[in-house]
Coordinates of C-alpha atoms in Angstrom, one line a residue:
M510 CA 126.6 125.6 45.8
T511 CA 123.3 124.4 45.3
E512 CA 122.0 120.8 45.4
T513 CA 121.6 120.8 41.7
K514 CA 125.0 121.9 41.0
K515 CA 126.6 119.3 43.3
S516 CA 124.7 116.4 41.8
S517 CA 125.5 117.9 38.3
S518 CA 129.1 117.9 39.3
A519 CA 129.1 114.4 40.8
R520 CA 127.2 113.0 37.8
E521 CA 130.0 114.6 35.4
I522 CA 132.7 113.0 37.6
V523 CA 131.1 109.7 37.4
D524 CA 130.6 109.8 33.7
Q525 CA 134.3 110.9 33.2
T526 CA 135.3 108.0 35.5
Q527 CA 133.3 105.6 33.4
T528 CA 134.6 107.0 30.2
L529 CA 138.1 106.7 31.5
G530 CA 137.6 103.2 32.5
R531 CA 136.2 102.4 29.1
D532 CA 139.2 103.9 27.4
A533 CA 141.6 102.1 29.5
R534 CA 139.9 98.7 28.9
K535 CA 140.0 99.6 25.1
V536 CA 143.8 100.5 25.4
A537 CA 144.6 97.2 27.3
E538 CA 142.6 95.1 24.6
D539 CA 144.4 97.0 21.8
V540 CA 147.8 96.2 23.4
Q541 CA 146.8 92.5 24.0
A542 CA 145.8 92.1 20.2
L543 CA 149.0 93.9 19.1
Y544 CA 150.9 91.4 21.3
E545 CA 149.2 88.5 20.0
T546 CA 149.6 89.6 16.4
A547 CA 153.4 90.3 16.8
S548 CA 153.9 86.9 18.7
E549 CA 152.1 85.1 15.8
Q550 CA 154.2 87.0 13.2
V551 CA 157.4 86.9 14.9
N552 CA 159.1 83.7 16.2
L553 CA 161.4 85.1 18.9
G554 CA 163.1 81.7 19.4
K555 CA 164.3 81.6 15.8
L556 CA 165.2 85.3 15.8
Y557 CA 167.2 84.9 19.0
Q558 CA 169.0 81.8 17.5
D559 CA 169.7 83.7 14.3
N560 CA 170.7 87.0 15.7
P561 CA 171.5 86.7 19.5
Y562 CA 173.5 90.0 19.8
A563 CA 170.9 92.0 18.0
V564 CA 168.0 90.6 20.4
L565 CA 170.4 91.5 23.3
G566 CA 171.0 95.0 22.0
V567 CA 167.4 95.7 21.6
A568 CA 166.9 94.5 25.1
I569 CA 169.5 96.6 26.5
G570 CA 168.1 99.5 24.6
V571 CA 164.5 99.1 25.7
G572 CA 165.8 98.6 29.2
Y573 CA 167.8 101.7 29.1
V574 CA 164.8 103.9 27.8
L575 CA 162.3 102.2 30.2
G576 CA 164.8 102.8 33.1
G577 CA 164.8 106.6 32.5
G578 CA 168.2 106.8 30.7
L579 CA 166.8 108.6 27.7
F580 CA 166.9 112.1 29.2
T581 CA 170.4 112.0 30.9
P582 CA 173.6 113.9 30.2
F583 CA 175.2 110.7 29.2
T584 CA 172.6 110.2 26.3
R585 CA 172.9 113.9 25.4
R586 CA 176.6 113.3 25.1
L587 CA 176.2 110.0 23.0
W588 CA 173.6 111.6 20.8
R589 CA 176.1 114.5 19.9
I590 CA 178.9 112.2 19.2
G591 CA 176.8 109.9 17.2
S592 CA 175.2 112.9 15.2
R593 CA 178.6 114.2 14.4
A594 CA 179.8 110.9 13.3
F595 CA 176.9 110.6 11.1
V596 CA 176.1 114.0 9.8
L597 CA 179.7 115.3 9.1
P598 CA 180.3 112.4 6.5
L599 CA 177.0 113.3 5.0
V600 CA 177.7 116.9 4.7
A601 CA 181.3 116.2 3.3
A602 CA 179.9 114.0 0.7
Q603 CA 177.3 116.6 -0.3
L604 CA 180.0 119.3 -0.7
R605 CA 182.1 116.9 -2.7
N606 CA 179.2 116.1 -5.1
Q607 CA 178.6 119.9 -5.5
G608 CA 182.0 120.3 -6.8
T609 CA 181.2 117.8 -9.6
S610 CA 178.4 118.4 -12.1
P611 CA 177.0 115.7 -14.3
D612 CA 178.2 117.6 -17.4
K613 CA 181.7 116.9 -16.4
E614 CA 181.6 113.3 -15.8

């Protein structure tokens, strides 16, 4: 490898590192702005006083996802059960509705 290619590669790495640093700072600034906006618009104390079980449910769900529980056999099983409980009544209602036409009502 010639000296020119080495310096060119090193320069590219430095440039990419600087770009990555700028992007990371921009993401951090955006997250901070989002947090500030959300905290201004949502009074968490009042929300917790009005709906303590909902807040705890959201906290449990977020902790479960952040803890890596999203892609586990337990979650797959829950998803299957939940989708059956939700989809089957919808399909049954659609089939019942197909049997009745607007002209007959």
